[in-house]
Short mmCIF file of C-alpha atoms in Angstrom, two decimals:
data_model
loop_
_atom_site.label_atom_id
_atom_site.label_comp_id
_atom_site.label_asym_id
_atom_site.label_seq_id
_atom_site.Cartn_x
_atom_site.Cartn_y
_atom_site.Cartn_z
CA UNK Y 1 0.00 0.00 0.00
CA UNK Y 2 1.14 3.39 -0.64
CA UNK Y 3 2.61 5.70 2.22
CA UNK Y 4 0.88 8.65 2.53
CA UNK Y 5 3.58 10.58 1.40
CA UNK Y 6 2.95 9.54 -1.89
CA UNK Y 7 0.32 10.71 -2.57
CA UNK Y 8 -1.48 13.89 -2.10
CA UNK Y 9 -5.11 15.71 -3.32
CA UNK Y 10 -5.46 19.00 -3.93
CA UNK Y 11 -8.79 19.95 -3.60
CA UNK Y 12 -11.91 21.97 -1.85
CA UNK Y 13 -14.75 20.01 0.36
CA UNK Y 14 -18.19 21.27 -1.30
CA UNK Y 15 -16.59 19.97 -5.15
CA UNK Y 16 -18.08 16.82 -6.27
CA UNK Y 17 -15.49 16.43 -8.71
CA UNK Y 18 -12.91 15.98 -5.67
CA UNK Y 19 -15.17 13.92 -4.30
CA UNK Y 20 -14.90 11.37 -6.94
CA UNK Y 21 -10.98 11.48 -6.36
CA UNK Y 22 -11.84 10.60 -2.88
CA UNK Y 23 -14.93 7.97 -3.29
CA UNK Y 24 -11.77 6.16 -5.55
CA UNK Y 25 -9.23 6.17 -2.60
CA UNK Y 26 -11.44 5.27 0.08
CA UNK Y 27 -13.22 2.46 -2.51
CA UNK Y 28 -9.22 1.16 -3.10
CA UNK Y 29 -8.12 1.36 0.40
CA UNK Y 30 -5.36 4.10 -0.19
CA UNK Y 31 -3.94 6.83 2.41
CA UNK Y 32 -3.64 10.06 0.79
CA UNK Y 33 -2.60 13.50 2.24
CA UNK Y 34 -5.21 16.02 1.19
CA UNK Y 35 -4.90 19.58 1.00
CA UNK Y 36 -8.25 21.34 1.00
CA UNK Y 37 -7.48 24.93 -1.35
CA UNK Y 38 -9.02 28.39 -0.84
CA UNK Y 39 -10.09 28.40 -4.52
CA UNK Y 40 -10.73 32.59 -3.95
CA UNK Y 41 -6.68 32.39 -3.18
CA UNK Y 42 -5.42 29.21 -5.11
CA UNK Y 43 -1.98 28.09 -3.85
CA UNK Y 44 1.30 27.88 -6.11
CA UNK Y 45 1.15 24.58 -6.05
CA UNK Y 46 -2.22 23.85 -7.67
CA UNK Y 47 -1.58 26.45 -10.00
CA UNK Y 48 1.75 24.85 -11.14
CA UNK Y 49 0.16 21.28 -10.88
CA UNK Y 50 -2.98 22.37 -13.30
CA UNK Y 51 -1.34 25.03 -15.41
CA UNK Y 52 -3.61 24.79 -17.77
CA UNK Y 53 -7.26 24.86 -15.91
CA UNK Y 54 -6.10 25.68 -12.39
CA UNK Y 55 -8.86 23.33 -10.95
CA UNK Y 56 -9.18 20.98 -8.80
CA UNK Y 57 -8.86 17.54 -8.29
CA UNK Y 58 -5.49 17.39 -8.47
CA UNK Y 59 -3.81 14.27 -7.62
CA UNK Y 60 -0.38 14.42 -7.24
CA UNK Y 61 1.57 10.93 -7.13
CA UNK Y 62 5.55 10.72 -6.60
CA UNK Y 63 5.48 14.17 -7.54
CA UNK Y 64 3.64 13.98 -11.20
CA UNK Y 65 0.34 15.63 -11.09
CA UNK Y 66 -3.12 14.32 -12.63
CA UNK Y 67 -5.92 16.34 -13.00
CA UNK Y 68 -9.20 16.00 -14.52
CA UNK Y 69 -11.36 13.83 -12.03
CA UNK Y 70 -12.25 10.84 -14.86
CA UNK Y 71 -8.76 10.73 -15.83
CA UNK Y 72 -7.91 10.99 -11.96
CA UNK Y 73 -10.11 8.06 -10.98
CA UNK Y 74 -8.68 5.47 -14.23
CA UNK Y 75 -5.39 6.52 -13.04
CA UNK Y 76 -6.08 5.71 -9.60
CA UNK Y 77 -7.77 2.26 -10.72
CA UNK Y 78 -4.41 1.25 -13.23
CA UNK Y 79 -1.37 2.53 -10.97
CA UNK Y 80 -2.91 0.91 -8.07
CA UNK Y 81 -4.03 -2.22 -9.60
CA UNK Y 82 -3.27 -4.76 -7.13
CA UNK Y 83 -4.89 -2.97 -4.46
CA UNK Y 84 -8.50 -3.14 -3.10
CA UNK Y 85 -11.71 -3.02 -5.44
CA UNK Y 86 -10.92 -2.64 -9.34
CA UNK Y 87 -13.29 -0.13 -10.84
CA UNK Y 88 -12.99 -0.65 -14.05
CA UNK Y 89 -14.40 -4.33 -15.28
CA UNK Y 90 -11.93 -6.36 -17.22
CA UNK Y 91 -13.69 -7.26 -19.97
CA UNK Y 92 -13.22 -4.69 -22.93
CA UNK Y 93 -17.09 -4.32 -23.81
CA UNK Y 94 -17.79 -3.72 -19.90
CA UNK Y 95 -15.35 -1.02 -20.02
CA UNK Y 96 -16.79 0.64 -22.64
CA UNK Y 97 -19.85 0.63 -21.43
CA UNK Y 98 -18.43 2.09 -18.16
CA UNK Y 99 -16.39 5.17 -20.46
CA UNK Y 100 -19.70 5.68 -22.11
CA UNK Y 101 -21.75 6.34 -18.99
CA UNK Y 102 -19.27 8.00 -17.19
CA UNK Y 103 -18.89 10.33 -20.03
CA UNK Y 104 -22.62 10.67 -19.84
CA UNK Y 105 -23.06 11.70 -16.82
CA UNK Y 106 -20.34 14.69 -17.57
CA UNK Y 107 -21.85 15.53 -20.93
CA UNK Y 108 -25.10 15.43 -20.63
CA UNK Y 109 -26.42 15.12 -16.80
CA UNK Y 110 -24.09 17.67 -14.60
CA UNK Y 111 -24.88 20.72 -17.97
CA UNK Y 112 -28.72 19.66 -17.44
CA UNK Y 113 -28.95 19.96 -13.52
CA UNK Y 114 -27.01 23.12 -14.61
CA UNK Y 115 -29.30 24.52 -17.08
CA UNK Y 116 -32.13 23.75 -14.11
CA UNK Y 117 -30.57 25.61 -11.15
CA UNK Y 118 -28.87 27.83 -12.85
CA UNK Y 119 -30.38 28.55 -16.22
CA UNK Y 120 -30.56 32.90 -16.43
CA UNK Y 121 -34.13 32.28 -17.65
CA UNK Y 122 -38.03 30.64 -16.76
CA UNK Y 123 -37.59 28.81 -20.26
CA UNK Y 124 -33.69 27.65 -20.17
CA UNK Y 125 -34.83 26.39 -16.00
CA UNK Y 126 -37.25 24.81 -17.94
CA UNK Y 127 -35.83 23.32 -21.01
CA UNK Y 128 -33.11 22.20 -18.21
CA UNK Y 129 -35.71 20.46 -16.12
CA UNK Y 130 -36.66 18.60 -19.18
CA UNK Y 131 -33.57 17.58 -20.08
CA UNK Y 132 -32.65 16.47 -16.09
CA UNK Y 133 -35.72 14.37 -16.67
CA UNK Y 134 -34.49 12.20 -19.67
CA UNK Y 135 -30.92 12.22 -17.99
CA UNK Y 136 -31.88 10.48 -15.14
CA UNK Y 137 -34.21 8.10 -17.35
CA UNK Y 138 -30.79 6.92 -19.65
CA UNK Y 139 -29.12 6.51 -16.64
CA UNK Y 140 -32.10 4.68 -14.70
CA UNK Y 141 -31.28 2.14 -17.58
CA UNK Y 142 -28.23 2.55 -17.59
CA UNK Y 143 -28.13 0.97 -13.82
CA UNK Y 144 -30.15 -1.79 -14.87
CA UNK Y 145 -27.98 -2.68 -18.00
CA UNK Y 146 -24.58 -2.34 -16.03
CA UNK Y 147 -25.79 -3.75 -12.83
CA UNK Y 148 -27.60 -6.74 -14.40
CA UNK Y 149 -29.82 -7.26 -10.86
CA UNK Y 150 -26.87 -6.49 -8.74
CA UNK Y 151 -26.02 -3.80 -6.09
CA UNK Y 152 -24.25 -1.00 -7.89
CA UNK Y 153 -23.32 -0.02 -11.59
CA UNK Y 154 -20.19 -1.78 -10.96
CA UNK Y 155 -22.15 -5.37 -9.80
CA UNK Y 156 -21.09 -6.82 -6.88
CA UNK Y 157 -18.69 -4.25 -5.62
CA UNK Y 158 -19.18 -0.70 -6.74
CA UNK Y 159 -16.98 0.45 -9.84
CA UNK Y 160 -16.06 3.13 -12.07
CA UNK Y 161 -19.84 4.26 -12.82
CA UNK Y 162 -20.72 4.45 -9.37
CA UNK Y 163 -18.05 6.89 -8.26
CA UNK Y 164 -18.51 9.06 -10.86
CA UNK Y 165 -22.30 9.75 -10.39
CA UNK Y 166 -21.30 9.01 -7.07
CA UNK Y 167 -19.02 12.86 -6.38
CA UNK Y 168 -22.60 14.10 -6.88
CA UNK Y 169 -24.47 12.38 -4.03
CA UNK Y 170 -23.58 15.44 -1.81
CA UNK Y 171 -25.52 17.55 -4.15
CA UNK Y 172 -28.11 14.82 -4.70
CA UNK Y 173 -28.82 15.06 -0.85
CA UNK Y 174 -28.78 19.10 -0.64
CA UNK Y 175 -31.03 19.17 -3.80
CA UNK Y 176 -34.13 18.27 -1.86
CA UNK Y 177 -33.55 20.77 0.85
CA UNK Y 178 -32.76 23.61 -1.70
CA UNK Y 179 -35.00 23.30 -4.81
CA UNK Y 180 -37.55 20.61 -3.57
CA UNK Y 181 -36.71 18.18 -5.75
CA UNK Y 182 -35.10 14.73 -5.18
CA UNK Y 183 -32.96 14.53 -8.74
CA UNK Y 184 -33.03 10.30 -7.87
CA UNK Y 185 -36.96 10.27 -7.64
CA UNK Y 186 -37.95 6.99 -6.26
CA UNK Y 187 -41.11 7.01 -7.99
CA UNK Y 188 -39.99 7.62 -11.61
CA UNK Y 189 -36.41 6.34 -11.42
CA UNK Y 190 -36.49 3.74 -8.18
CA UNK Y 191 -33.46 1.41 -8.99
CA UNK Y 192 -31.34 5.50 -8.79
CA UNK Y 193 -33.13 6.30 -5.76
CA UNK Y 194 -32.11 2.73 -3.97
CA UNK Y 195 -28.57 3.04 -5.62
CA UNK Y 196 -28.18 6.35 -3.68
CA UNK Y 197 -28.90 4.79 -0.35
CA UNK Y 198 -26.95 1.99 -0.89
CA UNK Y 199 -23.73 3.45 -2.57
CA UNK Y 200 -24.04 6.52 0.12
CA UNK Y 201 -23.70 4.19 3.13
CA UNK Y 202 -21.18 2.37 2.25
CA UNK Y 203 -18.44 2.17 4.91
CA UNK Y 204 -15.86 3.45 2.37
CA UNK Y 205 -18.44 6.39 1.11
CA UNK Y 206 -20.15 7.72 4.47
CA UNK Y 207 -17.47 9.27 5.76
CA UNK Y 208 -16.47 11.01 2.96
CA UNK Y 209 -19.29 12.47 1.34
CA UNK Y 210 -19.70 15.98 2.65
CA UNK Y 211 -22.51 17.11 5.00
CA UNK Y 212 -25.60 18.08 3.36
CA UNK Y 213 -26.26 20.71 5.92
CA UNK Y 214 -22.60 22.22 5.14
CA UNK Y 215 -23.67 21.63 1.41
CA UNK Y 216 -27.13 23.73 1.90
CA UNK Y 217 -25.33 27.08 3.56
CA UNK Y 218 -23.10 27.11 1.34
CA UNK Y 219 -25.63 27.48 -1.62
CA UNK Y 220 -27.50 29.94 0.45
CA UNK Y 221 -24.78 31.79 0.89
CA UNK Y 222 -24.37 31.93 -3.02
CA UNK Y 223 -27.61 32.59 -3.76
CA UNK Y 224 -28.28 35.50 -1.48
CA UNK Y 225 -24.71 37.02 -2.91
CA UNK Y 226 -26.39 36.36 -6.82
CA UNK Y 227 -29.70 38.12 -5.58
CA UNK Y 228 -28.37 40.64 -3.92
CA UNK Y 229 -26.01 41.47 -6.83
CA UNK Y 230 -28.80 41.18 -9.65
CA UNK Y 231 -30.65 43.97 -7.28
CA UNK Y 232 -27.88 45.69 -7.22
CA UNK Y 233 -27.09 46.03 -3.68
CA UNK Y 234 -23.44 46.54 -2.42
CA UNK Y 235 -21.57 43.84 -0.68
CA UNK S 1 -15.10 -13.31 -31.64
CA UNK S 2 -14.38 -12.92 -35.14
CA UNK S 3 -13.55 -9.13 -36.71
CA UNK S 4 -15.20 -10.30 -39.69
CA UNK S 5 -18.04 -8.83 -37.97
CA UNK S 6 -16.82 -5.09 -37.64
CA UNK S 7 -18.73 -3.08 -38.72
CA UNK S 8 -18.53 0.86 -38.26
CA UNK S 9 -21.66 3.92 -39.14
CA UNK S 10 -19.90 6.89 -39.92
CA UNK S 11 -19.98 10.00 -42.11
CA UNK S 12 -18.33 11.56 -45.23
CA UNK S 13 -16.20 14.23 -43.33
CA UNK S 14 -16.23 13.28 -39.82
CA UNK S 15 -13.24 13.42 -37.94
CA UNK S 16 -14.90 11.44 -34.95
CA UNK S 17 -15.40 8.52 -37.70
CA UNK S 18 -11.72 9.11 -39.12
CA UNK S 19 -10.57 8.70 -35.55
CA UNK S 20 -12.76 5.03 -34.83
CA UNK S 21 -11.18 4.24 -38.59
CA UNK S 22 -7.67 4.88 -37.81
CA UNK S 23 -7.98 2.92 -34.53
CA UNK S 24 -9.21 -0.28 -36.52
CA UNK S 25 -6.63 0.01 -39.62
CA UNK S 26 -3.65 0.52 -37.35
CA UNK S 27 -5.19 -2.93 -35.54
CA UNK S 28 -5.61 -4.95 -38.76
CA UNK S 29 -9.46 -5.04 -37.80
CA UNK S 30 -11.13 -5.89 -41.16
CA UNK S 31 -14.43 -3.76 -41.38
CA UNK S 32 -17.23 -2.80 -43.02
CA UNK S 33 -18.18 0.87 -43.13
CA UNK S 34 -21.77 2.24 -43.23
CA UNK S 35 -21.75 5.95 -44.29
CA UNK S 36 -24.66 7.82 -42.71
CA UNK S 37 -26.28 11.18 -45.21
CA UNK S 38 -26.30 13.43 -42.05
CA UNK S 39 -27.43 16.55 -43.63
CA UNK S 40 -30.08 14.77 -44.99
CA UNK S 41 -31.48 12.19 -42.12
CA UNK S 42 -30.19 9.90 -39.91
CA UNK S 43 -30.33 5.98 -40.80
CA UNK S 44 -33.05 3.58 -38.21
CA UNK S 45 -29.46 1.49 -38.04
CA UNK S 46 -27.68 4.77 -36.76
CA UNK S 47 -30.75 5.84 -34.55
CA UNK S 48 -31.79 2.19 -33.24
CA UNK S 49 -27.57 1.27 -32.38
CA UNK S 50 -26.80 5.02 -30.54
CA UNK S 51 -30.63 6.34 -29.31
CA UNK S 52 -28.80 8.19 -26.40
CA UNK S 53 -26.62 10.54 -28.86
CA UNK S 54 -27.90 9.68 -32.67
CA UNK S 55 -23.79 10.92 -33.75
CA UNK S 56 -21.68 9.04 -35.28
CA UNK S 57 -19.48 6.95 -35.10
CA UNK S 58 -20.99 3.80 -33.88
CA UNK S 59 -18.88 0.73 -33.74
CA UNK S 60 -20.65 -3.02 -34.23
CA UNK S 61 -18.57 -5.33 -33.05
CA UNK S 62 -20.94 -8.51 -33.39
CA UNK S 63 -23.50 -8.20 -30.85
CA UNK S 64 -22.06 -5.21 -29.61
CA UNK S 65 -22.58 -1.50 -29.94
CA UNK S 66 -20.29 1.02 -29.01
CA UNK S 67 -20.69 4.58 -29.33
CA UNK S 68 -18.65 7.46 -28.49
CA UNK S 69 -15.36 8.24 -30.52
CA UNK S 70 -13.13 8.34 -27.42
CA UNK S 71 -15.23 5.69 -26.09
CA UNK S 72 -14.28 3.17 -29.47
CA UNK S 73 -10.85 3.85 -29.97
CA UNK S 74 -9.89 2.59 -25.68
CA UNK S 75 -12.41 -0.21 -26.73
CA UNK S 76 -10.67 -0.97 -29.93
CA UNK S 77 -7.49 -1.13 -28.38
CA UNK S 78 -8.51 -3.42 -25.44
CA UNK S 79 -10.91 -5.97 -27.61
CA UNK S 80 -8.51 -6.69 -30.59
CA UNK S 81 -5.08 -7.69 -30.70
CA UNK S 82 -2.24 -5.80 -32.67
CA UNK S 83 -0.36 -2.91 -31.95
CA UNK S 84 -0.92 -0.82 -28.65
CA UNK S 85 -2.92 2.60 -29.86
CA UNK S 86 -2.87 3.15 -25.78
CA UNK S 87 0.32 3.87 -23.67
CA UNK S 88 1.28 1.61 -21.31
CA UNK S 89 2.36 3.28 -18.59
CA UNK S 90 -0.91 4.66 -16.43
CA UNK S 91 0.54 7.44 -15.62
CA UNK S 92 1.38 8.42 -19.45
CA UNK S 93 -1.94 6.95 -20.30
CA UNK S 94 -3.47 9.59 -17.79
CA UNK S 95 -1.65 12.38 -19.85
CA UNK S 96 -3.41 11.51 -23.14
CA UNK S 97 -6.52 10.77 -21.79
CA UNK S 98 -5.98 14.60 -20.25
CA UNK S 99 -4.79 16.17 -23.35
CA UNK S 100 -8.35 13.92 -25.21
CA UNK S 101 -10.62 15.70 -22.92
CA UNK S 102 -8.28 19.00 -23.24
CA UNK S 103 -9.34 18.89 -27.21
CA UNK S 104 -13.00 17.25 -27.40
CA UNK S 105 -14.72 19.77 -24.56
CA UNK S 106 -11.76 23.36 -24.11
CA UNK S 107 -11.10 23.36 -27.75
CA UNK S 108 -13.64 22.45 -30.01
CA UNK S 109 -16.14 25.36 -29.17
CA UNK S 110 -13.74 27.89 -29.48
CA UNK S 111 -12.54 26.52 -33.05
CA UNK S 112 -16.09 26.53 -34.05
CA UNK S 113 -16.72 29.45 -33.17
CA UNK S 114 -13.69 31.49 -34.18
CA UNK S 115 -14.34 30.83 -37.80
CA UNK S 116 -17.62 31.40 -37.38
CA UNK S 117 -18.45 34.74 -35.11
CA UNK S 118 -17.22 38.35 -36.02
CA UNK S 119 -15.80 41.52 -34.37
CA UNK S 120 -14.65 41.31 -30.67
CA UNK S 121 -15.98 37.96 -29.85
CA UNK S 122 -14.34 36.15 -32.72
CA UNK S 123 -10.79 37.98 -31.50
CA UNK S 124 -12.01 36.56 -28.50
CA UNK S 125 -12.19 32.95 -29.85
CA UNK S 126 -9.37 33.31 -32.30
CA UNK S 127 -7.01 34.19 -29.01
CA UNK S 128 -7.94 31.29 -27.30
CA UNK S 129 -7.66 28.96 -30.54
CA UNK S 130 -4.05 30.18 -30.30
CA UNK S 131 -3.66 29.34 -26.94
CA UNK S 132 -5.42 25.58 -26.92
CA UNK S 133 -2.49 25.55 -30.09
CA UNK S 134 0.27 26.55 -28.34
CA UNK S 135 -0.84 24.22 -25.09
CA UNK S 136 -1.08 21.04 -27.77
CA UNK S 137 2.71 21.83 -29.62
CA UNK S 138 4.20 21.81 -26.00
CA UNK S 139 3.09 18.04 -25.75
CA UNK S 140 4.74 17.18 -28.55
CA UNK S 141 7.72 17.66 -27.08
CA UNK S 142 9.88 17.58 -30.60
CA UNK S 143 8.73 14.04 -31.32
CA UNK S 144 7.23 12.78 -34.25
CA UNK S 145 4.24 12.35 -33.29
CA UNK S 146 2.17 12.87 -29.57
CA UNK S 147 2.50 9.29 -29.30
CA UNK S 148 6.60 9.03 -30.16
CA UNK S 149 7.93 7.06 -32.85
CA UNK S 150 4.41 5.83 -34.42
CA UNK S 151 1.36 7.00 -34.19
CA UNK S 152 -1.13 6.69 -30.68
CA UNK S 153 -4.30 7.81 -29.60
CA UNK S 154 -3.25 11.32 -29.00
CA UNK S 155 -2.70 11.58 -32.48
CA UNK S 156 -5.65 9.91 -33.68
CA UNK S 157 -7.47 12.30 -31.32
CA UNK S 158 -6.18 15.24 -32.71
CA UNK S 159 -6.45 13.98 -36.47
CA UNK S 160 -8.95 17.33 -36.96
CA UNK S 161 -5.96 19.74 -36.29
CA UNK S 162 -3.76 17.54 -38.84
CA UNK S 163 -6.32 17.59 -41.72
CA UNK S 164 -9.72 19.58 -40.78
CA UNK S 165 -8.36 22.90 -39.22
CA UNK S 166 -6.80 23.84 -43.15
CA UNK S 167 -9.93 23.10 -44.91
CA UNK S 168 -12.24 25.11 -42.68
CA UNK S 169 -10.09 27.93 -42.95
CA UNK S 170 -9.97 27.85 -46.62
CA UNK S 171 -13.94 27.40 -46.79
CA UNK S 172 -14.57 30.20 -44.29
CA UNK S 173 -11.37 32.36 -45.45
CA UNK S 174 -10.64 32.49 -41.99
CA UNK S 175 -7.06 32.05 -41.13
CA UNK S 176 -6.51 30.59 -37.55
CA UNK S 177 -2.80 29.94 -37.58
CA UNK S 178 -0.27 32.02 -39.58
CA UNK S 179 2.09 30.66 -42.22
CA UNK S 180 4.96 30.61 -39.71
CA UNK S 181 3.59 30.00 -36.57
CA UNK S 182 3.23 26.24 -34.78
CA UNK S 183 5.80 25.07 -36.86
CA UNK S 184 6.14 21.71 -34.86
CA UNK S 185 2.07 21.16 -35.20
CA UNK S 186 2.78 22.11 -38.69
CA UNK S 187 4.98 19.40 -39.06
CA UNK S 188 3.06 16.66 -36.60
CA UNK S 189 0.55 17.42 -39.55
CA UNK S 190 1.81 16.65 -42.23
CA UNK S 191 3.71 13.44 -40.51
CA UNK S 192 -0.17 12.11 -39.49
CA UNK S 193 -1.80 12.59 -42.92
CA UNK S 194 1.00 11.66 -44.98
CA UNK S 195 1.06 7.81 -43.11
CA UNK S 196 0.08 4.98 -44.81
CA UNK S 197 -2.54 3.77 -42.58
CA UNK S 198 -4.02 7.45 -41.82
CA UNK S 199 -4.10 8.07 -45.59
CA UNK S 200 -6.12 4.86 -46.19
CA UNK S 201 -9.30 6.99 -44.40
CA UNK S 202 -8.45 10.38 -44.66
CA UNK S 203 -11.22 12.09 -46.57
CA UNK S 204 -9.75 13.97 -50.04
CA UNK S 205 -9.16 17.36 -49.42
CA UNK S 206 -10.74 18.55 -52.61
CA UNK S 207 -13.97 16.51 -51.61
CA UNK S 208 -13.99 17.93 -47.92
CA UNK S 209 -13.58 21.52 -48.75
CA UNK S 210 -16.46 20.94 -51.24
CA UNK S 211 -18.63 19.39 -48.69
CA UNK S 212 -17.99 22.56 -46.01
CA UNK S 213 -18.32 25.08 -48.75
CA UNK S 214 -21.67 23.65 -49.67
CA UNK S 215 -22.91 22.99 -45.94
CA UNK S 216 -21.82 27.15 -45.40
CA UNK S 217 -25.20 28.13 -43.65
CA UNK S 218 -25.44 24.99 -41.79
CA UNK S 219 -22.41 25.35 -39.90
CA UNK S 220 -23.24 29.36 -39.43
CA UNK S 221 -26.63 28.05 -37.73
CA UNK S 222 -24.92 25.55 -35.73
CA UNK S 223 -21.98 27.86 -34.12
CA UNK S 224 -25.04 30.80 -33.80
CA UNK S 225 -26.68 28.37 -31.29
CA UNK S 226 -23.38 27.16 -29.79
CA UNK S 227 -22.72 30.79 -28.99
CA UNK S 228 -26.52 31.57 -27.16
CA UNK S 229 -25.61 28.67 -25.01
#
């Protein structure tokens, strides 16, 4: 197993791209050093780690830095091989499948829940809600394809699929406090909402996935700072 | 399973179906190829094999469907034997996978849309087109190609900047890069086309040029929505 010296992630709590890096070190068993950034005040070494997006994750492994948090999770899963779960499946058409979804749930999933929480207008809020809607529908059946009657995307044992949807869980949680909506409804999309549960209380997940309550202030805090800058108030 | 039963739906012009292509040459994978009329409509085989997406390329690999370029090529790679299109080292393999995502979702847009817009926004794009440019020559480090010696995915991923980038700026009379400048891109470029495996599915210049010229508005409408988003 690696020392902890050997690895170390740069990244900041609320981010559920950094908490994919993490779901794939806790998942595989590894000891990490992490270094939680001020992303209003981002330190020299993130900046010369990810010269070219300055974002975190940013694992950074005998020195060489990965970033991107798909590529940071495969890399995770390959140079530590031998140890603890594989995410990735081993057969080539299982992996694709697994690279499809994941890319998925990037391309066409995060822009949607964007586009609904976000969107600068009634109509994009609501073209974004509509597109959420068939999002979590692929995926629904995406679960059932990948999972084939088992536990998580990734069968018996969670896998690549699972931690990537799985850095959003925070989100997931602090979505039905904040907008009223449960993104994993159990009535239109139940084998999501029972993933959730299941994947979230995992031993090697539940400790890591950040508080919802943490998760909710911090969005309040952002939107009050939006509304009170769209009515032009001072700070 | 046999490769007898490869078959791949792509497109006249597409350098996502160039890339699956390339992938399969360079590993010897016999196939059959299934051109799609895009401007026109989209094929019940290409809509009932990728419902998700409805893009091109798909690859059929008996009872298997794979979509997404990037998706294909790491498939192609890992299902067939020949020739490693992949690194080995996971830690190298992490860099191209980087510099993959790098291309497909920081550089496309702005490409798109610097040929496209006008005024201050396209200096906008054009700047940053430059800069995505200058970020991609630094990888290749003075080697032949991304990959070293022969070709690799980071080449094949990048195939658009080897053969595409030219012919849109001659169809839009745009000019993105100056005579002199990315010399070592310049000369990655001509490297990739000019191979004889690359060449094998490279569409004819003439013929692309043709096809953006006539597809002029198309393209305009496309980037116009690309930009509202």
């Amino acid at each position: 197993m690696a020392g902890a010296e050997d690895l170390k992630l740069l990244g900041m709590w609320a981010s559920p791209f950094v908490l994919r890096a993490k779901l794939a070190l806790s998942l595989k068993g590894l000891n990490y050093e992490y270094v939680e950034e001020d992303l209003k005040n981002k330190s020299e070494l993130l900046l010369k780690s990810n010269p070219v997006h300055n974002k975190v994750p940013v694992l950074i492994h005998n020195g060489k830095p990965v970033c991107e948090s798909t590529v940071i999770v495969q890399y995770i899963d390959e140079a530590f091989a031998g140890t603890g779960l594989s995410l990735l499946p081993s057969d080539p058409y299982e992996r694709a499948l697994a690279r499809f979804w994941a890319a998925y749930i990037d391309d066409k999933l995060l822009p949607s829940w964007t586009k609904t929480s976000r969107g600068s207008t009634e109509e994009e809020r609501a073209e974004g809600k509509e597109q959420s809607a068939v999002a979590v529908e692929n995926l629904e059946g995406a679960l059932r394809e990948c999972s084939k009657g088992k536990p998580f995307f990734g069968g018996d044992n969670p896998g690549y699929v699972d931690v990537i949807l799985g850095g959003l869980l925070g989100w997931v949680r602090a979505s039905e406090e904040l907008y009223g909506i449960n993104p994993f409804d159990p009535a239109k999309t139940p084998l999501l909402a029972a993933w959730a549960e299941r994947f979230g209380a995992l031993e090697a997940v539940d400790p890591v996935i950040p508080e919802v309550n943490k998760l909710v202030e911090v969005a309040k805090m952002m939107q009050a700072k939006l509304a009170a800058e769209a009515a032009g108030a001072s700070n | 399973m046999s490769p007898s039963t490869v078959k791949l739906i792509g497109a006249f012009g597409s350098p996502f179906a160039h890339r699956a292509e390339v992938a399969l040459r360079l590993k010897g994978v016999p196939y059959e190829l299934l051109l799609e009329e895009l401007m026109i409509s989209k094929s019940d085989l290409l809509l009932k094999h990728n419902p998700i997406h409805k893009k091109v390329p798909v690859l059929l690999h008996g009872a298997r469907t794979i979509c997404e370029s990037l998706v294909i090529i790491e498939y192609i790679d890992e299902a067939f034997d020949g020739p490693a299109i992949m690194p080995t080292d996971p830690y190298e393999r992490a860099m191209a996978r980087f510099w993959a995502h790098f291309m497909d979702n920081k550089c496309a847009k702005p490409f798109m849309l610097s040929v496209w817009s006008e005024g201050e926004v396209q200096k906008g794009f054009l700047k940053e087109v430059k800069e995505n440019l200058a970020l991609l020559q630094a990888q290749l480090e003075g080697k032949r190609f991304f990959a070293g010696e022969s070709i690799g995915y980071l080449d094949i991923v990048l195939c658009s900047l080897a053969h595409w980038l030219t012919v849109i700026e001659e169809a839009t009379g745009v000019k993105l890069v100056a005579d002199d400048e990315f010399p070592d891109l310049r000369r990655w470029a001509k490297e990739y086309t000019s191979n004889e495996i690359v060449k094998q599915c490279l569409p004819d210049r003439d013929q692309l040029l043709a096809f953006y010229t006539a597809h002029l508005e198309r393209y305009k409408m496309i980037a116009k929505a690309m930009l509202q988003q």
